[in-house]
Amino acid sequence: MLGFVGLSLMLFAVAVAWVAAHLSAMFGEAEEPARTPWAMVDELINGQYKWPGRGTTYTAISITVVALLLASFVAVKYMRRERIPIDRAARFMAKRKDLKSMTTEGVRGIAGRLGLGVEAPPGVYLGKAVRYEDDLWGSWEDMHVDIWGPRTGKTATRAIPNIVAAPGAVVVTSNKRDVVDATRGIRETKGKVWVFDPQGQANEDPSWYWDPMTYIGESIVRAMKITGRFSSVNRPAHARSDAYFEPAAEDLIANLLLAASIGGHPITQVYTWLTRPNDDTPERILRAAGHIPSAEAVESIITSPDRQRAGVYGTATQIMSFLIAPAVTEWVTPGKNPGRPTFDYLEFVRGTDTIYLLSEETNKAAAPLILALTAALAEAAENEAIKNPGGRLPVPLLFVLDEAANVCPWTALPDKYSHFGSRGIVMMTILQSWAQGAKAWGDIGMQKLWGAANVRVYGGGVVDTKFLGDLSKASGLFEPRTVSMTYKFGDKRGISRGSRPEPVLNEADLSAMPRGRAFVQFSGTPPVLIKTVPWWRGPHAKAIKESIARYDPGAKKVKK
């Protein structure tokens, strides 16, 4: 690098000297120099050309003019940069060489190795490095965990840009319709769009449905998995469960789900059976199908003492209470319009469709089904990946799990997180705080999720001192120089200089992180401060605006 700079300066000096010699000749003070700078140098060396007396003056003037122009250019560029106090920390954080594999060129190389063409985005976009202005990305092997406080720009800078750019299928969870309205128009050009909206967050009609029985089939293992997902939604990770009734209730539900699936019944039949503790229909279906252990388990509960049976059935009824809402169940049963198309989750993971799974933040009536469908899609993608060379999906499948702790608190997520990346299943889990994640997965589970992510992003708006303290430690230390002066008798002064290590970013800096900045930790590299890029400054701005104008009722009203 230094050699290149030296050569450039030498060439610049020769060119300026040649111009100065021409100026001297132009004003009649010297002979005309050779036609090229290099020929002039050769003639000077061989004594064939005499350097003009005023050539040195003209050279100095030329260099001064060029230097002033360069200084003006640099000054204008500096003045145009956003001057935010926190940016001063960037020079003590990751160096350019640390970020090489996260730049466009770096992730493009990884994408090429994975078989993705240049027409696909190189990875999952993050923003620009504050210090170097380089675009930074997560590769198609990386997993993301984001923590952004309310109203800090996570949807505009993280969710929307990456949803519209994704080359393959996309799964989105959210509790608001804004992400649907902004991205739906673009995603429709890549495949079919499915909006699962049991609570009317986007005013979507149930024009299709997903039958959970297609996931269960005749597998008691899958029936147990989906039961665990239903059960976990309304039970905080720290909560203690009843040592007998909850496990017994979950076993009962799993066996009833299996019976309903084998018998060709909709999922709502399970709730009906739970309201009839003496109904032995599910036991007979299971026995006839050869699922003897499940049949015996159901029979043992039905024939148990009244109080015991009531406790098990009562607990099971509470777990499955989301099935009492017709507005919810019409999204998972044929209902009054059995001719509606059904959602094939197995086919979805092979294509480029998009599904949005919407639920209210506080009313979790739809959350059990959203969790069940999200997990079924991830499991299907994993199984599909195994069939392909290298055990990866040929085109990455992106999960954007916005409000994951509320909408999709999948208990197994922390354990499976790092494994998904090796399968071409890229997940971006977005939370509002560390505490929100700890409530869903427990302290250990949240630590495991954070540690399993290759890309960890903090976008500001958090006041949790423990979390901010950990980020502050990760930001590293620097040693600002200090100067102190002391006055003694006789007007003599003493000056001492020193330094002491301080955090690059302290808790106050991180808590006050301004909108438009984010703190990013890549695995194995020092943290970097980035400028986030909202969708309206990105390459898809026009198409996103058109999608909003088409689907957002508020935008249509304003337009009129």
Coordinates of C-alpha atoms in Angstrom, one line a residue:
M1 CA 0.0 0.0 0.0
L2 CA 2.8 2.4 0.9
G3 CA 4.7 1.6 -2.3
F4 CA 1.6 2.4 -4.3
V5 CA 1.1 5.7 -2.6
G6 CA 4.8 6.6 -3.1
L7 CA 4.6 5.7 -6.8
S8 CA 1.5 7.8 -7.2
L9 CA 3.1 10.8 -5.6
M10 CA 6.2 10.5 -7.8
L11 CA 4.0 10.3 -11.0
F12 CA 2.0 13.3 -9.8
A13 CA 5.2 15.3 -9.2
V14 CA 6.5 14.5 -12.7
A15 CA 3.2 15.5 -14.2
V16 CA 3.2 18.8 -12.3
A17 CA 6.8 19.6 -13.3
W18 CA 6.0 19.0 -17.0
V19 CA 3.0 21.3 -16.8
A20 CA 5.2 24.0 -15.1
A21 CA 7.8 23.6 -17.8
H22 CA 5.1 24.2 -20.5
L23 CA 3.9 27.3 -18.6
S24 CA 7.5 28.7 -18.6
A25 CA 7.7 28.1 -22.4
M26 CA 4.2 29.5 -22.9
F27 CA 5.3 32.8 -21.4
G28 CA 8.5 32.9 -23.5
E29 CA 10.9 32.2 -20.7
A30 CA 12.3 28.9 -21.7
E31 CA 12.4 26.3 -24.5
E32 CA 9.5 23.9 -25.1
P33 CA 9.8 20.7 -23.1
A34 CA 9.4 17.2 -24.6
R35 CA 5.9 16.1 -25.6
T36 CA 5.5 13.7 -22.7
P37 CA 6.5 14.0 -19.0
W38 CA 8.6 10.8 -19.2
A39 CA 10.5 12.1 -22.3
M40 CA 11.2 15.4 -20.4
V41 CA 12.6 13.5 -17.5
D42 CA 14.9 11.5 -19.8
E43 CA 16.1 14.7 -21.5
L44 CA 16.8 16.3 -18.1
I45 CA 18.9 13.3 -17.1
N46 CA 20.8 13.3 -20.3
G47 CA 21.4 17.1 -20.3
Q48 CA 19.4 17.6 -23.5
Y49 CA 16.9 19.9 -21.7
K50 CA 17.6 22.7 -19.3
W51 CA 15.2 23.2 -16.5
P52 CA 13.6 26.8 -16.8
G53 CA 14.4 29.2 -14.0
R54 CA 10.8 29.9 -13.2
G55 CA 9.7 26.3 -13.5
T56 CA 10.2 25.8 -9.8
T57 CA 7.8 28.7 -9.1
Y58 CA 5.2 27.4 -11.4
T59 CA 5.6 23.9 -9.9
A60 CA 5.0 25.2 -6.4
I61 CA 1.9 27.2 -7.6
S62 CA 0.5 24.1 -9.4
I63 CA 1.0 21.9 -6.4
T64 CA -0.6 24.5 -4.1
V65 CA -3.7 24.8 -6.4
V66 CA -4.1 21.1 -6.6
A67 CA -3.7 20.7 -2.8
L68 CA -6.3 23.4 -2.2
L69 CA -8.7 21.7 -4.5
L70 CA -8.2 18.4 -2.8
A71 CA -8.5 20.0 0.6
S72 CA -11.8 21.6 -0.5
F73 CA -13.1 18.3 -1.7
V74 CA -12.3 16.5 1.5
A75 CA -13.8 19.4 3.6
V76 CA -17.0 19.3 1.7
K77 CA -17.3 15.6 2.0
Y78 CA -16.6 15.8 5.7
M79 CA -19.2 18.5 6.2
R80 CA -21.8 16.4 4.4
R81 CA -21.3 13.4 6.7
E82 CA -23.7 13.0 9.5
R83 CA -21.9 14.3 12.6
I84 CA -23.2 12.2 15.5
P85 CA -21.3 12.1 18.8
I86 CA -21.3 8.3 19.1
D87 CA -19.5 8.0 15.8
R88 CA -16.3 9.1 17.5
A89 CA -16.2 5.6 19.0
A90 CA -16.0 3.9 15.6
R91 CA -12.2 4.4 15.3
F92 CA -11.6 2.3 18.4
M93 CA -13.7 -0.6 17.2
A94 CA -13.4 -3.1 14.3
K95 CA -10.7 -2.3 11.7
R96 CA -11.3 -2.6 8.0
K97 CA -9.3 -5.9 7.8
D98 CA -11.6 -7.3 10.6
L99 CA -14.6 -6.7 8.4
K100 CA -13.3 -8.1 5.1
S101 CA -15.5 -11.2 5.1
M102 CA -18.6 -9.1 5.9
T103 CA -18.2 -6.7 3.0
T104 CA -20.1 -7.1 -0.3
E105 CA -17.1 -8.7 -1.8
G106 CA -16.6 -11.0 1.1
V107 CA -20.1 -12.3 1.4
R108 CA -20.4 -12.5 -2.4
G109 CA -17.5 -15.0 -2.3
I110 CA -19.4 -17.1 0.3
A111 CA -22.6 -16.9 -1.8
G112 CA -20.7 -18.1 -4.9
R113 CA -19.3 -21.1 -2.9
L114 CA -22.9 -22.0 -1.9
G115 CA -24.0 -22.0 -5.5
L116 CA -25.9 -18.7 -5.6
G117 CA -25.5 -16.6 -8.7
V118 CA -24.6 -12.9 -8.9
E119 CA -28.2 -12.0 -9.5
A120 CA -29.1 -12.9 -5.9
P121 CA -28.3 -10.6 -3.1
P122 CA -24.9 -11.6 -1.5
G123 CA -26.5 -12.0 2.0
V124 CA -28.6 -10.3 4.6
Y125 CA -28.0 -6.6 4.7
L126 CA -27.0 -4.7 7.8
G127 CA -25.9 -1.2 6.9
K128 CA -22.7 0.8 6.4
A129 CA -19.7 0.8 8.6
V130 CA -19.5 4.3 10.2
R131 CA -15.8 4.6 9.8
Y132 CA -15.3 3.1 6.4
E133 CA -18.7 3.5 4.6
D134 CA -18.4 -0.1 3.5
D135 CA -21.7 -2.0 3.1
L136 CA -21.8 -4.9 5.7
W137 CA -23.8 -8.1 5.4
G138 CA -24.5 -11.4 7.1
S139 CA -23.7 -14.3 4.8
W140 CA -26.3 -16.9 3.8
E141 CA -24.8 -19.1 6.5
D142 CA -25.2 -16.7 9.3
M143 CA -28.0 -16.5 12.0
H144 CA -29.1 -13.2 13.4
V145 CA -30.5 -12.0 16.7
D146 CA -31.6 -8.3 17.0
I147 CA -32.6 -6.3 20.0
W148 CA -34.2 -3.0 19.2
G149 CA -36.3 -0.9 21.6
P150 CA -39.7 0.4 20.5
R151 CA -39.7 2.9 17.6
T152 CA -36.0 2.6 16.8
G153 CA -36.4 1.6 13.1
K154 CA -36.0 -2.2 13.1
T155 CA -38.8 -2.8 10.6
A156 CA -37.7 -0.1 8.2
T157 CA -34.0 -1.0 8.3
R158 CA -33.9 -4.7 9.0
A159 CA -37.1 -6.5 8.2
I160 CA -38.5 -4.8 5.1
P161 CA -35.3 -4.5 3.0
N162 CA -34.3 -8.1 3.6
I163 CA -37.8 -9.5 3.0
V164 CA -38.1 -7.9 -0.4
A165 CA -34.5 -8.8 -1.4
A166 CA -34.6 -12.5 -0.4
P167 CA -34.0 -14.9 -3.3
G168 CA -36.0 -17.8 -1.9
A169 CA -39.1 -18.4 0.3
V170 CA -39.7 -16.1 3.2
V171 CA -41.5 -16.6 6.5
V172 CA -42.5 -13.5 8.5
T173 CA -44.0 -13.2 11.9
S174 CA -45.3 -9.9 13.2
N175 CA -48.0 -8.2 15.3
K176 CA -48.5 -5.4 12.8
R177 CA -49.6 -5.1 9.2
D178 CA -47.0 -2.5 8.1
V179 CA -44.4 -5.1 7.1
V180 CA -47.1 -6.9 5.0
D181 CA -48.2 -3.7 3.2
A182 CA -44.6 -2.6 2.5
T183 CA -43.3 -5.9 1.1
R184 CA -46.3 -7.8 -0.3
G185 CA -46.3 -6.1 -3.7
I186 CA -42.6 -7.1 -4.4
R187 CA -43.0 -10.6 -3.0
E188 CA -46.0 -11.2 -5.3
T189 CA -43.6 -10.9 -8.3
K190 CA -41.5 -13.8 -6.9
G191 CA -44.2 -16.3 -5.9
K192 CA -47.6 -16.7 -4.2
V193 CA -48.2 -14.6 -1.0
W194 CA -50.1 -16.1 1.9
V195 CA -51.3 -14.0 4.8
F196 CA -52.3 -15.9 8.0
D197 CA -54.4 -13.4 9.9
P198 CA -56.7 -15.0 12.4
Q199 CA -57.1 -11.9 14.5
G200 CA -57.6 -9.4 11.7
Q201 CA -54.4 -7.5 12.0
A202 CA -54.3 -6.9 8.3
N203 CA -58.0 -7.2 7.6
E204 CA -57.3 -10.3 5.5
D205 CA -60.1 -12.7 4.7
P206 CA -59.5 -16.5 5.2
S207 CA -59.3 -17.3 1.5
W208 CA -57.2 -20.3 2.3
Y209 CA -56.5 -22.5 5.4
W210 CA -53.7 -24.7 6.9
D211 CA -54.8 -28.0 8.3
P212 CA -52.5 -29.0 11.2
M213 CA -53.6 -32.6 10.7
T214 CA -51.4 -32.6 7.5
Y215 CA -48.4 -32.2 9.8
I216 CA -49.4 -34.9 12.3
G217 CA -50.4 -37.6 9.8
E218 CA -50.2 -40.9 11.7
S219 CA -47.1 -40.0 13.8
I220 CA -47.5 -39.8 17.6
V221 CA -44.1 -38.1 17.7
R222 CA -45.4 -35.2 15.6
A223 CA -48.6 -35.1 17.6
M224 CA -46.4 -34.7 20.8
K225 CA -44.3 -32.0 19.2
I226 CA -47.2 -29.9 18.1
T227 CA -48.9 -30.4 21.5
G228 CA -45.7 -29.1 23.3
R229 CA -45.8 -26.0 21.0
F230 CA -49.5 -25.4 21.9
S231 CA -48.7 -25.8 25.5
S232 CA -45.7 -23.5 25.7
V233 CA -47.3 -20.3 24.4
N234 CA -49.1 -19.2 27.5
R235 CA -46.5 -20.7 30.0
P236 CA -43.6 -18.4 30.8
A237 CA -40.2 -20.2 30.7
H238 CA -39.7 -19.6 34.4
A239 CA -43.1 -20.9 35.4
R240 CA -43.5 -24.1 37.3
S241 CA -45.8 -26.7 35.8
D242 CA -47.9 -29.1 37.7
A243 CA -45.9 -32.3 38.2
Y244 CA -48.8 -34.6 37.1
F245 CA -51.7 -32.8 35.5
E246 CA -49.8 -30.8 32.8
P247 CA -47.8 -33.7 31.5
A248 CA -50.8 -36.0 31.6
A249 CA -52.9 -33.3 29.8
E250 CA -50.3 -32.9 27.1
D251 CA -50.1 -36.7 26.6
L252 CA -53.9 -36.8 26.3
I253 CA -54.0 -33.9 23.8
A254 CA -51.3 -35.6 21.7
N255 CA -53.3 -38.9 21.6
L256 CA -56.5 -37.0 20.7
L257 CA -54.7 -35.1 17.9
L258 CA -53.4 -38.4 16.5
A259 CA -56.9 -39.9 16.7
A260 CA -58.4 -36.9 14.9
S261 CA -55.8 -37.0 12.2
I262 CA -56.3 -40.8 11.6
G263 CA -60.1 -40.4 11.7
G264 CA -60.0 -37.6 9.1
H265 CA -61.4 -35.0 11.6
P266 CA -60.5 -31.3 11.8
I267 CA -58.4 -30.1 14.7
T268 CA -61.6 -28.7 16.4
Q269 CA -62.8 -32.2 17.0
V270 CA -60.1 -32.5 19.7
Y271 CA -61.7 -29.7 21.7
T272 CA -65.1 -31.4 21.3
W273 CA -63.7 -34.6 22.8
L274 CA -62.1 -32.7 25.6
T275 CA -65.5 -31.4 26.6
R276 CA -66.8 -35.0 26.8
P277 CA -64.5 -36.9 29.2
N278 CA -66.5 -40.1 28.8
D279 CA -66.4 -40.2 25.0
D280 CA -64.3 -43.2 24.0
T281 CA -64.4 -42.5 20.3
P282 CA -60.7 -41.5 20.1
E283 CA -59.7 -44.6 22.0
R284 CA -61.6 -46.8 19.5
I285 CA -60.1 -44.9 16.5
L286 CA -56.6 -45.4 17.8
R287 CA -57.1 -49.1 18.6
A288 CA -58.5 -49.8 15.2
A289 CA -55.5 -48.1 13.5
G290 CA -53.1 -50.2 15.5
H291 CA -51.9 -47.4 17.9
I292 CA -52.4 -49.6 20.9
P293 CA -50.2 -47.6 23.4
S294 CA -52.0 -44.4 22.6
A295 CA -55.4 -46.1 22.8
E296 CA -54.5 -47.6 26.2
A297 CA -53.4 -44.2 27.5
V298 CA -56.6 -42.5 26.5
E299 CA -58.6 -45.3 28.1
S300 CA -56.7 -45.1 31.3
I301 CA -57.6 -41.4 31.6
I302 CA -61.3 -42.0 30.8
T303 CA -61.5 -44.7 33.4
S304 CA -59.5 -42.9 36.1
P305 CA -61.2 -41.6 39.2
D306 CA -63.5 -38.6 38.6
R307 CA -61.3 -35.9 40.2
Q308 CA -58.2 -37.2 38.5
R309 CA -60.0 -37.3 35.1
A310 CA -61.5 -33.9 35.6
G311 CA -58.1 -32.4 36.4
V312 CA -56.4 -33.9 33.3
Y313 CA -59.3 -33.0 31.0
G314 CA -59.6 -29.5 32.5
T315 CA -55.9 -28.8 32.1
A316 CA -56.0 -30.1 28.5
T317 CA -59.1 -27.9 27.7
Q318 CA -57.3 -24.8 28.9
I319 CA -54.3 -25.6 26.7
M320 CA -56.5 -26.0 23.6
S321 CA -58.9 -23.1 24.5
F322 CA -57.7 -21.2 21.3
L323 CA -60.0 -23.6 19.4
I324 CA -63.2 -22.0 20.7
A325 CA -62.8 -18.9 18.6
P326 CA -64.4 -19.3 15.1
A327 CA -62.4 -16.4 13.7
V328 CA -59.3 -18.4 14.6
T329 CA -60.4 -21.9 13.6
E330 CA -61.6 -21.0 10.2
W331 CA -58.0 -20.5 9.3
V332 CA -57.2 -24.2 10.2
T333 CA -60.3 -26.0 9.2
P334 CA -62.3 -26.4 5.9
G335 CA -65.2 -24.6 7.7
K336 CA -68.1 -23.3 5.7
N337 CA -66.1 -23.1 2.5
P338 CA -64.2 -26.4 2.0
G339 CA -63.3 -25.4 -1.5
R340 CA -60.7 -23.0 -0.4
P341 CA -57.1 -23.8 -1.3
T342 CA -55.0 -25.4 1.5
F343 CA -51.5 -24.3 2.4
D344 CA -49.0 -27.0 1.6
Y345 CA -46.1 -26.3 4.0
L346 CA -44.0 -29.1 2.4
E347 CA -44.3 -27.5 -1.0
F348 CA -43.7 -24.0 0.4
V349 CA -40.1 -24.7 1.4
R350 CA -39.2 -25.8 -2.1
G351 CA -40.3 -22.6 -3.8
T352 CA -40.2 -18.8 -3.5
D353 CA -43.5 -18.0 -1.9
T354 CA -44.0 -15.8 1.1
I355 CA -46.1 -16.3 4.2
Y356 CA -46.9 -13.7 6.8
L357 CA -48.1 -15.0 10.2
L358 CA -49.8 -12.2 12.2
S359 CA -51.0 -12.2 15.8
E360 CA -51.9 -9.6 18.4
E361 CA -49.2 -8.9 21.0
T362 CA -51.3 -9.2 24.1
N363 CA -54.2 -11.5 23.0
K364 CA -52.4 -14.8 22.2
A365 CA -55.5 -16.6 20.9
A366 CA -53.7 -17.2 17.5
A367 CA -50.2 -17.6 18.8
P368 CA -50.3 -21.4 19.4
L369 CA -51.2 -22.0 15.7
I370 CA -48.7 -19.4 14.5
L371 CA -46.0 -21.2 16.5
A372 CA -47.1 -24.6 15.3
L373 CA -47.0 -23.5 11.6
T374 CA -43.6 -21.7 12.0
A375 CA -42.1 -24.7 13.6
A376 CA -43.6 -27.0 10.9
L377 CA -42.1 -24.8 8.2
A378 CA -38.7 -24.9 9.8
E379 CA -38.8 -28.6 10.3
A380 CA -39.9 -29.1 6.7
A381 CA -37.1 -26.9 5.4
E382 CA -34.6 -28.9 7.5
N383 CA -35.8 -32.2 6.1
E384 CA -35.8 -30.8 2.5
A385 CA -32.3 -29.5 3.0
I386 CA -31.0 -33.0 3.9
K387 CA -32.1 -34.3 0.5
N388 CA -29.8 -31.8 -1.3
P389 CA -26.1 -31.8 -1.9
G390 CA -24.2 -30.6 1.1
G391 CA -27.3 -30.9 3.2
R392 CA -28.4 -27.4 2.4
L393 CA -31.3 -25.8 0.6
P394 CA -30.2 -24.7 -2.9
V395 CA -31.7 -21.3 -2.3
P396 CA -31.7 -20.0 1.3
L397 CA -35.0 -19.7 3.1
L398 CA -35.3 -16.6 5.3
F399 CA -37.3 -16.4 8.5
V400 CA -37.9 -12.9 9.8
L401 CA -39.3 -13.6 13.3
D402 CA -40.3 -10.1 14.4
E403 CA -41.8 -9.9 17.9
A404 CA -40.7 -13.5 18.2
A405 CA -41.0 -13.7 22.0
N406 CA -44.7 -12.7 21.8
V407 CA -45.8 -14.1 18.4
C408 CA -43.7 -17.2 18.1
P409 CA -42.1 -18.3 21.5
W410 CA -40.7 -21.6 20.1
T411 CA -39.1 -23.4 23.1
A412 CA -36.7 -25.4 20.9
L413 CA -35.4 -22.3 19.0
P414 CA -32.2 -21.7 21.0
D415 CA -31.2 -25.3 20.7
K416 CA -31.7 -25.5 17.0
Y417 CA -30.5 -22.0 16.0
S418 CA -26.9 -22.7 15.0
H419 CA -27.9 -25.9 13.2
F420 CA -30.3 -24.1 10.9
G421 CA -27.6 -21.9 9.4
S422 CA -25.8 -25.0 8.1
R423 CA -29.0 -26.1 6.3
G424 CA -29.5 -22.9 4.3
I425 CA -32.2 -21.7 6.7
V426 CA -31.4 -18.2 7.8
M427 CA -33.2 -16.8 10.8
M428 CA -33.5 -13.2 12.0
T429 CA -35.0 -13.2 15.5
I430 CA -36.1 -9.6 16.5
L431 CA -36.8 -8.7 20.1
Q432 CA -37.5 -5.5 22.0
S433 CA -35.3 -6.4 25.0
W434 CA -33.2 -9.1 26.6
A435 CA -35.9 -9.5 29.2
Q436 CA -38.5 -10.2 26.6
G437 CA -36.4 -13.1 25.3
A438 CA -35.6 -14.4 28.8
K439 CA -39.4 -14.5 29.5
A440 CA -39.9 -16.7 26.5
W441 CA -36.9 -19.0 26.7
G442 CA -35.5 -18.4 30.2
D443 CA -32.2 -16.8 31.1
I444 CA -30.2 -19.8 29.9
G445 CA -32.2 -20.2 26.7
M446 CA -31.8 -16.5 25.9
Q447 CA -28.0 -16.7 26.5
K448 CA -27.9 -19.7 24.3
L449 CA -29.9 -18.0 21.5
W450 CA -27.6 -14.9 21.7
G451 CA -24.5 -17.0 21.7
A452 CA -25.7 -19.2 18.7
A453 CA -26.1 -16.1 16.5
N454 CA -23.3 -15.2 14.2
V455 CA -24.6 -11.7 13.9
R456 CA -25.8 -9.9 17.0
V457 CA -27.4 -6.4 16.5
Y458 CA -28.4 -3.8 19.0
G459 CA -30.4 -0.9 17.6
G460 CA -30.9 1.3 20.7
G461 CA -33.8 2.1 22.9
V462 CA -33.0 -0.3 25.7
V463 CA -32.4 0.6 29.4
D464 CA -31.5 -2.8 30.8
T465 CA -28.2 -2.0 32.6
K466 CA -27.1 -5.6 32.7
F467 CA -27.5 -6.1 28.9
L468 CA -25.9 -2.7 28.2
G469 CA -23.1 -3.4 30.5
D470 CA -22.3 -6.6 28.6
L471 CA -22.3 -4.7 25.3
S472 CA -20.1 -2.0 26.8
K473 CA -17.5 -4.7 27.8
A474 CA -17.7 -6.1 24.3
S475 CA -17.0 -2.7 22.8
G476 CA -13.5 -2.9 24.2
L477 CA -11.2 -0.4 26.0
F478 CA -9.2 2.7 24.9
E479 CA -6.9 4.9 26.9
P480 CA -7.6 8.6 26.6
R481 CA -4.5 10.8 27.5
T482 CA -5.0 13.0 30.5
V483 CA -3.0 16.1 31.5
S484 CA -3.0 17.6 35.0
M485 CA -1.4 20.8 36.3
T486 CA -0.5 21.5 39.9
Y487 CA 0.6 24.9 41.4
K488 CA 3.1 25.0 44.3
F489 CA 4.5 27.7 46.5
G490 CA 6.7 30.1 44.6
D491 CA 4.3 30.0 41.5
K492 CA 6.0 26.8 40.2
R493 CA 3.8 24.6 38.1
G494 CA 3.9 20.8 37.8
I495 CA 2.5 19.0 34.8
S496 CA 1.8 15.3 34.8
R497 CA 0.5 13.2 31.9
G498 CA -1.1 9.8 32.0
S499 CA -3.9 7.6 30.7
R500 CA -6.3 5.0 32.1
P501 CA -8.5 2.5 30.2
E502 CA -12.1 3.4 29.6
P503 CA -14.9 1.6 27.7
V504 CA -15.1 2.6 24.1
L505 CA -18.9 2.8 24.6
N506 CA -20.3 3.0 28.1
E507 CA -23.8 2.1 29.2
A508 CA -25.0 5.7 28.8
D509 CA -23.7 5.8 25.2
L510 CA -25.5 2.6 24.3
S511 CA -28.8 3.5 26.0
A512 CA -28.8 6.8 24.1
M513 CA -27.9 5.1 20.8
P514 CA -29.4 7.5 18.2
R515 CA -31.8 6.4 15.5
G516 CA -29.8 5.6 12.4
R517 CA -27.0 3.8 14.3
A518 CA -26.6 0.2 15.4
F519 CA -24.0 -1.8 17.4
V520 CA -23.1 -5.1 15.6
Q521 CA -21.1 -8.0 16.8
F522 CA -20.0 -10.6 14.2
S523 CA -18.7 -13.9 15.6
G524 CA -14.9 -13.8 16.0
T525 CA -14.4 -10.1 15.3
P526 CA -14.5 -6.8 17.3
P527 CA -17.8 -5.0 17.3
V528 CA -18.5 -2.4 14.7
L529 CA -20.7 0.7 14.7
I530 CA -22.9 0.9 11.6
K531 CA -25.2 3.4 9.9
T532 CA -28.6 1.7 9.3
V533 CA -30.2 2.3 5.9
P534 CA -34.0 2.5 5.8
W535 CA -35.8 1.1 2.9
W536 CA -36.6 4.5 1.4
R537 CA -32.8 4.9 0.8
G538 CA -32.4 1.5 -0.6
P539 CA -32.6 0.0 -4.1
H540 CA -36.2 -1.1 -3.7
A541 CA -37.7 2.2 -2.5
K542 CA -39.9 2.8 -5.6
A543 CA -41.4 -0.8 -5.5
I544 CA -42.0 -0.6 -1.7
K545 CA -43.8 2.8 -2.0
E546 CA -46.0 1.2 -4.7
S547 CA -46.7 -1.7 -2.5
I548 CA -47.7 0.6 0.4
A549 CA -49.9 2.7 -1.9
R550 CA -51.6 -0.5 -3.0
Y551 CA -52.2 -2.3 0.2
D552 CA -52.1 0.2 3.1
P553 CA -55.6 1.5 3.7
G554 CA -54.1 4.6 5.3
A555 CA -52.0 5.4 2.3
K556 CA -55.0 5.0 0.0
K557 CA -57.0 7.4 2.2
V558 CA -54.3 10.0 2.0
K559 CA -54.0 9.6 -1.7
K560 CA -57.7 10.3 -2.2

